[in-house]
Short mmCIF file of C-alpha atoms and ligand atoms in Angstrom, two decimals:
data_model
loop_
_atom_site.label_atom_id
_atom_site.label_comp_id
_atom_site.label_asym_id
_atom_site.label_seq_id
_atom_site.Cartn_x
_atom_site.Cartn_y
_atom_site.Cartn_z
CA MET A 1 -24.82 -29.51 -38.94
CA ARG A 2 -21.36 -29.13 -40.44
CA ASN A 3 -22.29 -25.67 -41.61
CA ARG A 4 -23.30 -24.70 -38.09
CA LEU A 5 -20.10 -26.03 -36.61
CA VAL A 6 -18.10 -24.00 -39.09
CA HIS A 7 -19.95 -20.82 -38.17
CA ALA A 8 -19.63 -21.50 -34.43
CA GLY A 9 -15.93 -21.99 -35.10
CA PHE A 10 -15.81 -18.61 -36.85
CA GLY A 11 -17.20 -17.01 -33.71
CA VAL A 12 -14.68 -18.78 -31.46
CA LEU A 13 -11.73 -17.89 -33.67
CA SER A 14 -12.85 -14.26 -33.92
CA ALA A 15 -13.13 -14.04 -30.15
CA LEU A 16 -9.65 -15.53 -29.74
CA VAL A 17 -8.27 -12.92 -32.14
CA GLY A 18 -10.05 -10.22 -30.15
CA VAL A 19 -8.82 -11.51 -26.79
CA ALA A 20 -5.26 -11.77 -28.08
CA ALA A 21 -5.34 -8.28 -29.63
CA GLY A 22 -6.76 -6.86 -26.40
CA HIS A 23 -4.09 -8.63 -24.40
CA LEU A 24 -1.35 -7.21 -26.59
CA VAL A 25 -2.66 -3.64 -26.33
CA ALA A 26 -3.06 -4.08 -22.56
CA ALA A 27 0.50 -5.34 -22.30
CA LEU A 28 1.67 -2.15 -24.01
CA THR A 29 -0.51 0.11 -21.86
CA GLU A 30 -1.94 -1.35 -18.65
CA PRO A 31 -1.75 -5.17 -18.29
CA ALA A 32 -4.64 -5.36 -15.79
CA SER A 33 -6.96 -3.91 -18.44
CA SER A 34 -6.64 -6.99 -20.62
CA PRO A 35 -10.32 -7.90 -21.23
CA VAL A 36 -10.24 -11.41 -19.73
CA LEU A 37 -8.21 -10.27 -16.70
CA ALA A 38 -10.50 -7.29 -16.09
CA VAL A 39 -13.53 -9.61 -16.00
CA GLY A 40 -11.63 -12.14 -13.87
CA SER A 41 -10.68 -9.49 -11.30
CA GLU A 42 -14.27 -8.36 -11.05
CA VAL A 43 -15.38 -11.97 -10.52
CA ILE A 44 -12.84 -12.30 -7.69
CA ASP A 45 -14.08 -9.12 -6.02
CA ARG A 46 -17.72 -10.17 -6.27
CA THR A 47 -17.34 -13.83 -5.35
CA PRO A 48 -18.95 -14.46 -1.95
CA THR A 49 -16.39 -15.33 0.71
CA PRO A 50 -17.50 -18.97 1.23
CA VAL A 51 -17.19 -19.69 -2.51
CA LYS A 52 -13.75 -18.08 -2.55
CA GLU A 53 -12.69 -20.20 0.43
CA TRP A 54 -13.94 -23.30 -1.33
CA ALA A 55 -12.03 -22.41 -4.51
CA ILE A 56 -8.81 -21.78 -2.58
CA ALA A 57 -9.24 -25.08 -0.74
CA GLN A 58 -9.99 -27.00 -3.97
CA PHE A 59 -7.51 -25.46 -6.34
CA GLY A 60 -4.91 -23.85 -4.05
CA THR A 61 -2.57 -21.57 -5.94
CA HIS A 62 -4.13 -22.73 -9.22
CA ASP A 63 -7.37 -20.94 -8.34
CA LYS A 64 -6.42 -17.99 -10.58
CA THR A 65 -5.65 -20.19 -13.58
CA ILE A 66 -8.97 -21.97 -13.16
CA LEU A 67 -10.78 -18.65 -12.84
CA VAL A 68 -9.20 -17.12 -15.97
CA GLY A 69 -9.80 -20.39 -17.82
CA SER A 70 -13.49 -20.37 -16.85
CA VAL A 71 -13.94 -16.76 -17.93
CA LEU A 72 -12.27 -17.57 -21.25
CA LEU A 73 -14.46 -20.67 -21.75
CA GLY A 74 -17.57 -18.62 -21.05
CA VAL A 75 -16.47 -16.00 -23.58
CA LEU A 76 -15.76 -18.64 -26.23
CA ALA A 77 -19.14 -20.31 -25.68
CA LEU A 78 -20.92 -17.00 -26.24
CA ALA A 79 -18.65 -16.31 -29.20
CA ALA A 80 -19.78 -19.58 -30.77
CA VAL A 81 -23.34 -18.29 -30.48
CA ALA A 82 -22.18 -15.04 -32.11
CA GLY A 83 -20.75 -17.04 -35.00
CA LEU A 84 -24.05 -18.91 -35.52
CA LEU A 85 -26.03 -15.66 -35.45
CA ALA A 86 -23.64 -14.02 -37.90
CA ALA A 87 -24.46 -16.74 -40.42
CA ARG A 88 -28.08 -15.51 -40.42
CA ARG A 89 -27.38 -11.85 -40.21
CA PHE A 90 -23.89 -10.48 -39.67
CA ALA A 91 -25.04 -7.59 -37.47
CA TYR A 92 -26.50 -10.00 -34.88
CA GLY A 93 -23.22 -11.84 -34.47
CA ALA A 94 -21.23 -8.62 -34.38
CA GLY A 95 -23.67 -7.31 -31.76
CA VAL A 96 -23.02 -10.28 -29.47
CA LEU A 97 -19.25 -9.85 -29.79
CA LEU A 98 -19.53 -6.15 -29.01
CA ALA A 99 -21.79 -6.86 -26.03
CA LEU A 100 -19.07 -9.24 -24.78
CA VAL A 101 -16.35 -6.59 -24.89
CA ALA A 102 -18.66 -4.00 -23.35
CA ILE A 103 -18.26 -5.83 -20.01
CA PRO A 104 -14.47 -5.41 -19.67
CA ALA A 105 -14.75 -1.96 -21.27
CA LEU A 106 -16.96 -0.89 -18.38
CA LEU A 107 -14.79 -2.59 -15.74
CA ALA A 108 -11.23 -1.82 -16.80
CA THR A 109 -9.60 1.50 -16.00
CA ASN A 110 -8.29 1.61 -19.56
CA LEU A 111 -10.81 1.33 -22.39
CA LEU A 112 -8.39 0.85 -25.27
CA PRO A 113 -7.71 -2.92 -24.94
CA SER A 114 -11.45 -3.71 -24.97
CA VAL A 115 -12.10 -1.41 -27.92
CA VAL A 116 -9.28 -3.02 -29.90
CA ALA A 117 -10.55 -6.47 -28.90
CA GLY A 118 -14.01 -5.57 -30.19
CA VAL A 119 -12.76 -4.18 -33.48
CA ALA A 120 -10.41 -7.13 -34.06
CA GLY A 121 -13.11 -9.66 -33.18
CA VAL A 122 -15.79 -8.15 -35.42
CA ALA A 123 -13.34 -7.64 -38.30
CA SER A 124 -12.24 -11.29 -38.06
CA LEU A 125 -15.82 -12.51 -38.04
CA TRP A 126 -16.66 -10.36 -41.03
CA TRP A 127 -13.63 -11.58 -42.91
CA LEU A 128 -14.36 -15.24 -42.21
CA THR A 129 -18.04 -14.91 -43.09
CA ARG A 130 -17.20 -13.13 -46.35
CA ALA A 131 -14.55 -15.71 -47.27
CA ARG A 132 -17.14 -18.46 -46.95
CA LEU A 133 -19.54 -16.71 -49.31
CA ALA A 134 -16.86 -16.22 -51.98
CA PRO A 135 -16.59 -18.64 -54.91
CA ALA A 136 -14.27 -21.53 -53.93
CA GLY A 137 -15.06 -20.43 -50.35
CA GLY A 138 -13.62 -23.52 -48.70
CA ARG A 139 -10.03 -22.75 -49.59
CA ARG A 140 -10.36 -19.06 -48.84
CA VAL A 141 -11.82 -19.84 -45.42
CA LEU A 142 -8.91 -22.13 -44.62
CA LEU A 143 -6.42 -19.45 -45.61
CA VAL A 144 -8.15 -16.70 -43.68
CA ALA A 145 -8.71 -18.91 -40.61
CA GLY A 146 -5.09 -20.06 -40.65
CA GLY A 147 -3.88 -16.48 -40.92
CA LEU A 148 -6.11 -15.37 -38.06
CA ALA A 149 -5.03 -18.27 -35.85
CA ILE A 150 -1.38 -17.44 -36.42
CA GLY A 151 -2.12 -13.76 -35.78
CA ALA A 152 -3.90 -14.59 -32.50
CA LEU A 153 -1.02 -16.77 -31.33
CA ALA A 154 1.54 -14.12 -32.23
CA MET A 155 -0.39 -11.32 -30.53
CA GLY A 156 -1.09 -13.38 -27.40
CA GLY A 157 2.54 -14.50 -27.18
CA ALA A 158 3.84 -10.98 -27.73
CA GLY A 159 1.46 -9.69 -25.05
CA ARG A 160 2.74 -12.21 -22.54
CA TRP A 161 6.33 -11.47 -23.35
CA ILE A 162 5.89 -7.71 -23.14
CA THR A 163 4.05 -7.98 -19.81
CA SER A 164 6.72 -10.16 -18.27
CA TYR A 165 9.40 -7.84 -19.66
CA ARG A 166 7.72 -4.81 -18.15
CA THR A 167 7.13 -6.52 -14.79
CA ARG A 168 10.64 -7.97 -14.59
CA VAL A 169 12.50 -7.53 -11.35
CA GLU A 170 14.13 -4.18 -11.10
CA GLU A 171 17.02 -4.24 -8.68
CA ILE A 172 17.55 -1.22 -6.51
CA ASP A 173 20.71 -0.80 -4.49
CA LEU A 174 19.79 -1.41 -0.89
CA PRO A 175 21.93 0.25 1.78
CA ALA A 176 23.10 -1.86 4.71
CA ALA A 177 20.80 -1.97 7.72
CA ALA A 178 21.52 0.49 10.53
CA ASP A 179 19.95 -2.11 12.79
CA PRO A 180 20.86 -5.51 11.30
CA ALA A 181 19.37 -8.88 12.20
CA PRO A 182 21.59 -11.30 14.11
CA PRO A 183 23.51 -13.82 11.97
CA PHE A 184 21.05 -16.31 10.52
CA PRO A 185 21.44 -19.70 12.19
CA THR A 186 21.89 -22.87 10.18
CA GLY A 187 18.58 -24.67 10.15
CA LEU A 188 17.74 -28.35 9.82
CA ASP A 189 17.46 -28.17 6.01
CA GLU A 190 20.35 -30.57 5.45
CA ARG A 191 19.73 -32.83 8.43
CA VAL A 192 16.04 -33.51 7.91
CA PRO A 193 15.29 -34.32 4.27
CA GLY A 194 11.86 -33.06 3.23
CA ILE A 195 11.60 -30.34 5.88
CA SER A 196 10.73 -26.74 4.85
CA SER A 197 13.80 -24.55 4.36
CA PHE A 198 14.47 -22.51 7.47
CA ARG A 199 14.39 -19.48 5.19
CA THR A 200 11.91 -19.72 2.31
CA PRO A 201 13.65 -19.01 -1.01
CA THR A 202 12.01 -15.93 -2.54
CA ALA A 203 11.00 -17.88 -5.64
CA ASP A 204 9.08 -20.40 -3.48
CA PHE A 205 7.42 -17.82 -1.25
CA TYR A 206 3.60 -18.14 -1.33
CA ARG A 207 1.64 -15.41 -3.05
CA VAL A 208 -1.80 -14.04 -2.39
CA ASP A 209 -3.11 -11.24 -4.61
CA THR A 210 -6.64 -10.12 -5.32
CA ARG A 211 -5.57 -8.85 -8.74
CA LEU A 212 -4.80 -11.10 -11.68
CA ALA A 213 -2.09 -8.88 -13.17
CA LEU A 214 0.92 -7.54 -11.32
CA PRO A 215 0.89 -3.74 -11.16
CA ILE A 216 3.72 -2.01 -12.97
CA VAL A 217 5.31 0.38 -10.53
CA ASP A 218 8.03 2.68 -11.72
CA ALA A 219 10.45 3.15 -8.83
CA ASP A 220 11.18 6.74 -9.88
CA GLY A 221 7.55 7.80 -9.97
CA TRP A 222 6.53 5.91 -6.83
CA SER A 223 5.89 7.57 -3.47
CA LEU A 224 4.34 6.77 -0.10
CA THR A 225 2.01 9.29 1.51
CA ILE A 226 0.77 9.34 5.10
CA ASP A 227 -2.47 11.28 5.44
CA GLY A 228 -5.78 11.33 7.30
CA ASP A 229 -5.73 11.99 11.00
CA VAL A 230 -2.17 13.34 11.12
CA GLU A 231 -0.57 16.59 12.18
CA ARG A 232 1.03 16.99 8.75
CA GLU A 233 0.62 15.01 5.56
CA VAL A 234 3.99 13.62 4.49
CA THR A 235 5.15 11.99 1.27
CA PHE A 236 8.28 9.90 0.83
CA THR A 237 10.00 8.95 -2.39
CA LEU A 238 11.91 5.71 -2.59
CA ASP A 239 15.16 7.65 -2.16
CA ASP A 240 13.75 9.31 0.97
CA LEU A 241 13.08 5.89 2.47
CA LEU A 242 16.45 4.49 1.41
CA ALA A 243 18.14 7.44 3.14
CA MET A 244 16.46 6.62 6.48
CA PRO A 245 17.94 4.18 9.02
CA LEU A 246 16.89 0.68 7.94
CA VAL A 247 16.09 -2.29 10.16
CA GLU A 248 16.57 -5.90 9.16
CA ARG A 249 14.43 -8.64 10.69
CA ASP A 250 13.56 -12.31 10.22
CA ILE A 251 9.78 -12.54 10.07
CA THR A 252 7.39 -15.33 9.11
CA LEU A 253 4.40 -14.17 7.06
CA THR A 254 1.16 -16.16 7.16
CA CYS A 255 -2.08 -15.95 5.21
CA VAL A 256 -5.38 -16.13 7.04
CA SER A 257 -6.56 -18.51 4.30
CA ASN A 258 -3.96 -21.06 5.33
CA GLU A 259 -5.72 -24.32 6.23
CA VAL A 260 -4.36 -26.54 9.00
CA GLY A 261 -1.24 -28.09 7.45
CA GLY A 262 -1.39 -25.62 4.52
CA ARG A 263 1.32 -23.97 2.44
CA TYR A 264 0.31 -20.28 2.68
CA ILE A 265 3.20 -19.39 4.96
CA GLY A 266 6.73 -18.24 4.27
CA ALA A 267 9.72 -17.02 6.24
CA ALA A 268 12.09 -14.35 5.03
CA ARG A 269 14.61 -11.71 6.04
CA TRP A 270 13.09 -8.25 5.52
CA LEU A 271 14.81 -4.89 5.27
CA GLY A 272 12.86 -1.69 5.72
CA VAL A 273 12.01 1.49 7.54
CA ARG A 274 10.38 1.21 10.94
CA LEU A 275 6.69 2.01 10.64
CA THR A 276 6.79 4.21 13.75
CA ASP A 277 9.68 6.27 12.31
CA LEU A 278 7.41 7.19 9.42
CA LEU A 279 4.29 7.74 11.53
CA ASP A 280 6.28 9.99 13.90
CA LEU A 281 7.19 12.24 10.98
CA ALA A 282 3.50 12.66 10.22
CA GLY A 283 2.49 13.02 13.86
CA ILE A 284 -0.43 10.73 14.68
CA ASP A 285 -3.32 11.37 16.99
CA ARG A 286 -3.92 8.21 19.01
CA THR A 287 -7.07 9.52 20.59
CA SER A 288 -8.98 9.52 17.31
CA ALA A 289 -7.48 7.12 14.75
CA ASP A 290 -7.68 3.38 15.38
CA GLN A 291 -6.65 1.97 12.01
CA ILE A 292 -4.03 2.46 9.34
CA LEU A 293 -5.81 2.11 6.02
CA SER A 294 -3.13 1.17 3.50
CA THR A 295 -3.81 1.65 -0.21
CA ASP A 296 -1.84 0.05 -3.01
CA VAL A 297 -1.11 1.54 -6.42
CA ASP A 298 -4.30 -0.05 -7.83
CA GLY A 299 -6.55 1.23 -5.04
CA MET A 300 -6.74 -2.07 -3.14
CA THR A 301 -7.02 -1.40 0.62
CA ILE A 302 -5.81 -3.24 3.73
CA SER A 303 -6.56 -2.15 7.29
CA THR A 304 -4.21 -2.59 10.24
CA PRO A 305 -5.04 -1.93 13.90
CA LEU A 306 -3.00 1.14 14.86
CA ASP A 307 -2.36 0.07 18.46
CA VAL A 308 -0.97 -3.32 17.37
CA ALA A 309 1.22 -1.87 14.62
CA THR A 310 2.77 0.63 17.03
CA ASP A 311 3.09 -1.49 20.19
CA GLY A 312 6.84 -1.84 19.84
CA ARG A 313 6.93 -4.84 17.51
CA ASP A 314 9.11 -4.70 14.40
CA ALA A 315 6.47 -3.37 12.02
CA MET A 316 8.08 -1.91 8.92
CA ILE A 317 7.68 -0.68 5.41
CA ALA A 318 9.87 -3.28 3.77
CA LEU A 319 11.97 -2.50 0.71
CA GLY A 320 14.07 -5.66 0.71
CA MET A 321 13.43 -9.39 0.98
CA ASN A 322 16.15 -12.00 1.46
CA GLY A 323 18.96 -9.58 0.61
CA ARG A 324 17.46 -8.11 -2.58
CA SER A 325 14.85 -5.52 -3.42
CA LEU A 326 11.27 -6.76 -3.20
CA PRO A 327 10.26 -8.74 -6.27
CA ARG A 328 7.22 -7.47 -8.20
CA GLU A 329 5.15 -10.39 -6.91
CA HIS A 330 5.82 -9.41 -3.32
CA GLY A 331 5.14 -5.70 -3.57
CA PHE A 332 7.93 -3.82 -5.35
CA PRO A 333 9.04 -1.28 -4.34
CA ALA A 334 7.53 -1.30 -0.83
CA ARG A 335 5.12 -3.22 1.35
CA MET A 336 4.09 -3.33 4.97
CA VAL A 337 5.23 -6.19 7.22
CA VAL A 338 3.85 -6.54 10.76
CA PRO A 339 5.04 -9.53 12.78
CA GLY A 340 2.23 -11.52 14.35
CA LEU A 341 -0.64 -10.29 12.15
CA TYR A 342 -2.04 -12.23 9.20
CA GLY A 343 -1.12 -10.71 5.83
CA PHE A 344 -4.65 -9.54 5.00
CA VAL A 345 -4.58 -7.05 7.92
CA SER A 346 -0.98 -5.96 7.59
CA ALA A 347 1.13 -6.89 4.63
CA CYS A 348 -0.09 -4.39 1.98
CA LYS A 349 2.03 -4.82 -1.14
CA TRP A 350 2.74 -2.03 -3.67
CA ILE A 351 1.73 0.31 -0.85
CA THR A 352 1.42 3.98 -1.80
CA ARG A 353 -0.69 5.50 0.96
CA MET A 354 -1.33 5.04 4.66
CA THR A 355 -4.40 6.86 5.92
CA LEU A 356 -4.89 7.26 9.65
CA THR A 357 -8.61 6.78 10.19
CA THR A 358 -11.16 4.74 12.15
CA TYR A 359 -12.85 1.41 11.51
CA ALA A 360 -16.17 3.22 11.93
CA GLU A 361 -15.33 5.61 9.11
CA GLN A 362 -13.64 3.48 6.47
CA ASP A 363 -13.70 -0.18 5.44
CA ALA A 364 -10.84 -2.03 3.78
CA TYR A 365 -11.23 -4.70 1.08
CA TRP A 366 -11.56 -7.68 3.43
CA THR A 367 -13.47 -5.80 6.10
CA GLU A 368 -16.20 -5.19 3.53
CA ARG A 369 -16.23 -8.95 3.05
CA ASP A 370 -16.78 -9.59 6.76
CA TRP A 371 -13.31 -10.85 7.65
CA ALA A 372 -11.95 -9.98 11.10
CA THR A 373 -10.21 -6.63 11.59
CA ASP A 374 -7.83 -7.57 14.39
CA ALA A 375 -6.36 -10.90 13.39
CA PRO A 376 -3.30 -12.15 15.27
CA ILE A 377 -1.71 -15.22 13.71
CA LYS A 378 -2.78 -18.35 15.58
CA ILE A 379 -0.22 -20.74 17.06
CA ALA A 380 0.21 -23.60 14.63
CA SER A 381 2.45 -26.35 13.34
CA ARG A 382 2.81 -28.45 10.23
CA ILE A 383 4.23 -31.85 9.37
CA ASP A 384 6.43 -31.59 6.25
CA THR A 385 7.77 -35.11 6.27
CA PRO A 386 6.50 -37.76 5.82
CA LYS A 387 3.84 -36.51 3.43
CA PRO A 388 0.19 -37.44 4.06
CA LEU A 389 -0.56 -40.95 2.75
CA ALA A 390 3.11 -41.54 1.94
CA THR A 391 4.61 -45.00 2.16
CA VAL A 392 7.63 -45.08 4.44
CA ALA A 393 10.18 -47.89 4.82
CA ALA A 394 9.98 -49.58 8.21
CA GLY A 395 12.72 -48.83 10.71
CA ARG A 396 14.42 -45.65 11.78
CA THR A 397 13.02 -42.55 10.13
CA VAL A 398 12.23 -38.95 11.00
CA ILE A 399 9.04 -36.94 11.40
CA GLY A 400 9.71 -33.25 10.82
CA GLY A 401 8.20 -29.89 10.01
CA VAL A 402 7.75 -26.30 11.10
CA ALA A 403 5.89 -24.59 13.92
CA TRP A 404 5.03 -20.95 14.46
CA ALA A 405 3.75 -18.72 17.24
CA GLN A 406 4.73 -15.33 15.86
CA HIS A 407 5.26 -12.66 18.41
CA GLN A 408 3.79 -14.65 21.29
CA MET A 409 7.31 -15.23 22.61
CA GLY A 410 7.76 -17.70 19.78
CA VAL A 411 7.68 -21.48 19.76
CA ALA A 412 8.78 -23.02 23.05
CA LYS A 413 7.87 -26.65 22.44
CA VAL A 414 6.61 -28.91 19.66
CA GLU A 415 4.95 -32.21 20.45
CA VAL A 416 4.20 -35.19 18.23
CA ARG A 417 1.59 -37.88 18.78
CA VAL A 418 1.75 -41.25 17.09
CA ASP A 419 -1.44 -43.33 16.84
CA GLY A 420 -3.23 -41.33 19.52
CA GLY A 421 -0.59 -42.08 22.16
CA ALA A 422 1.08 -39.62 24.49
CA TRP A 423 2.39 -36.29 23.18
CA GLN A 424 6.15 -36.67 22.79
CA PRO A 425 8.47 -33.67 22.76
CA ALA A 426 10.11 -33.10 19.37
CA ARG A 427 13.62 -31.66 18.96
CA LEU A 428 13.71 -28.04 17.92
CA GLY A 429 15.88 -26.43 15.30
CA PRO A 430 17.62 -23.13 16.09
CA SER A 431 15.64 -19.97 16.87
CA ALA A 432 15.75 -16.91 14.63
CA GLY A 433 13.56 -14.94 17.01
CA ALA A 434 9.99 -15.00 18.26
CA ASP A 435 8.59 -13.60 15.02
CA TYR A 436 10.06 -16.47 13.02
CA TRP A 437 8.97 -20.05 12.59
CA ARG A 438 10.94 -22.94 13.97
CA GLN A 439 11.84 -26.27 12.43
CA TRP A 440 11.37 -29.42 14.48
CA TYR A 441 11.91 -33.17 14.11
CA LEU A 442 11.38 -36.39 15.97
CA PRO A 443 13.32 -39.60 15.24
CA TRP A 444 10.79 -42.40 14.84
CA THR A 445 11.15 -46.14 14.60
CA ALA A 446 8.34 -46.96 12.21
CA GLU A 447 6.64 -50.34 12.58
CA PRO A 448 4.91 -51.82 9.53
CA GLY A 449 1.27 -50.87 9.20
CA GLN A 450 -0.81 -47.72 9.02
CA HIS A 451 -0.04 -44.90 11.44
CA THR A 452 -1.58 -41.59 12.37
CA LEU A 453 0.78 -38.72 13.13
CA ALA A 454 -0.23 -35.45 14.76
CA VAL A 455 1.65 -32.33 15.79
CA ARG A 456 1.00 -29.36 18.05
CA THR A 457 3.04 -26.51 19.41
CA VAL A 458 3.30 -24.62 22.68
CA ASP A 459 4.31 -20.96 22.68
CA GLY A 460 6.62 -19.12 25.05
CA GLU A 461 3.74 -18.16 27.28
CA GLY A 462 2.72 -21.79 27.72
CA ASP A 463 -0.31 -21.56 25.44
CA VAL A 464 -0.95 -24.86 23.71
CA GLN A 465 -2.12 -24.99 20.09
CA THR A 466 -5.81 -25.78 20.23
CA ALA A 467 -7.32 -28.93 18.76
CA VAL A 468 -10.59 -27.09 18.19
CA ARG A 469 -11.19 -26.84 14.47
CA ALA A 470 -11.88 -23.45 12.92
CA THR A 471 -12.17 -22.53 9.25
CA PRO A 472 -9.93 -19.78 7.84
CA PHE A 473 -12.94 -17.42 7.74
CA PRO A 474 -13.12 -15.01 9.52
CA GLU A 475 -9.91 -14.96 11.60
CA GLY A 476 -7.73 -17.91 10.67
CA SER A 477 -7.89 -21.70 10.84
CA SER A 478 -7.15 -23.72 13.95
CA GLY A 479 -6.92 -27.39 14.87
CA VAL A 480 -4.26 -30.05 15.04
CA GLN A 481 -2.90 -31.47 11.78
CA GLU A 482 -3.21 -35.21 11.62
CA ILE A 483 -1.86 -37.31 8.77
CA VAL A 484 -1.95 -40.99 7.93
CA VAL A 485 1.14 -42.79 6.61
CA ASN A 486 1.79 -46.36 5.54
CA VAL A 487 4.88 -48.17 6.74
CA ASP A 488 6.12 -51.10 4.67
N1 MTE B 1 -1.88 -4.90 -2.54
C1 MTE B 1 -2.10 -6.10 -2.00
N2 MTE B 1 -1.48 -6.41 -0.86
C2 MTE B 1 -1.67 -7.61 -0.29
C3 MTE B 1 -2.58 -8.54 -0.85
C4 MTE B 1 -3.24 -8.19 -2.05
O1 MTE B 1 -4.03 -8.96 -2.60
N3 MTE B 1 -2.98 -6.95 -2.60
N4 MTE B 1 -2.77 -9.76 -0.22
C5 MTE B 1 -2.49 -9.80 1.20
C6 MTE B 1 -2.52 -11.13 1.76
S1 MTE B 1 -4.04 -11.84 2.01
C7 MTE B 1 -1.40 -11.76 2.19
S2 MTE B 1 -1.47 -13.21 3.02
C8 MTE B 1 -0.06 -11.20 1.89
C9 MTE B 1 0.70 -12.16 1.03
O2 MTE B 1 1.95 -11.63 0.71
P1 MTE B 1 2.84 -12.40 -0.35
O3 MTE B 1 2.01 -12.54 -1.60
O4 MTE B 1 4.06 -11.58 -0.53
O5 MTE B 1 3.14 -13.74 0.26
O6 MTE B 1 -0.12 -9.97 1.20
C10 MTE B 1 -1.19 -9.13 1.56
N5 MTE B 1 -1.01 -7.91 0.85
MO1 MO B 2 -3.80 -13.60 3.26
#
């Protein structure tokens, strides 16, 4: 038994050395080709939509960590088997390890990290197995295993450090906007403790990416091309875009995967080039094209309805976010932003190409997965304070949160219901435009006991947020958020 455990351990340690070596080589070449990340990305792409929805609902923003962890656990389990087989005949164990790295080798765009992982894994296994057979094997094994463990830690750590160094924020000098946003009003941040900041700090802005590794985009080598159904194909460098008149707008971005009361929403000040200024330079044919198919530097695609993007709203190719250049996480150096449309049909990050085409001709990433193609953001509202199931001191307190009705003339009214009573009008924070969310609060004298709080919003056209529940798939969640709080 003990013998078997030792050999299983050899397999696990060898795999860890291989994974770490692969990660280091990927960090130096192409981070997304790190063997575990390459497999993880493929799992994401192949996961059926309902399972993905479930994972997002269960694990929220930790879904990626859980996914990578599961892939790693699976690899280590098979590596333990490889270790056991190697004890019988080395070639069998080595074969299993090589079969394991064959998967990322086939998936990743760069072979090298997987090849190095395979070589490092097999070499480690061979070394460990040989050490055990040597006279006074026990001590040799300990030495070799210790050395390999330290090597794996060092390589993994170096890989992480190099990747974060290479993906660090690169500041570009942003010119002032030719068409600036109005002065940003002071929100309720100070007055209502626990409410969402009127402007989401960039570091707290939600993130949704299909890839596990951030792409490394070199600002100097980057360009944006408009092609497809256009009079002339045009390509812009970053300097070309920076030389054009820039607009600055306050826009609230929302993810279609946001559940009622969820956190996949953020509000920022964006600086960029008007989308129509760019499309005009290419000359678009509205009689044929009906979608803009955006492609990012990794080949990920997002479709946007052409008529919506060009109906006069402030759609832009954004280069700046909250007064600085876009961070890597949010699409450096450029992304699309279209007020009123969920991110998955508009907000392409790391954008490098916009192809004018039709929905009949070409499918984007989420269209292939049966999500809606035209997906306006639904009117919604969220209670930030008190938190669900919180215990609140009896007496005077405040219920507060945010509400959004992007582009539908904005939020006109927010109403709160306590214990199923009448809808009471909440007080609204300042407006930063119809494309931006609005903070709200309602002073409340809380009586001891358990209470149910609900919120809904009414947009500028008089449309009331529906109570009818819908899941995020396929075109966004709906329903009224209801929370229970205890008052002491
Ligand atoms: N290239 C690329 N662009 C993308 C995505 C992505 O996975 N890859 N996710 C989209 C989705 S679903 C949303 S909601 C927004 C999120 O933008 P954020 O991560 O900056 O908040 O980006 C969109 N743009
Ligand atoms: Mo999204």
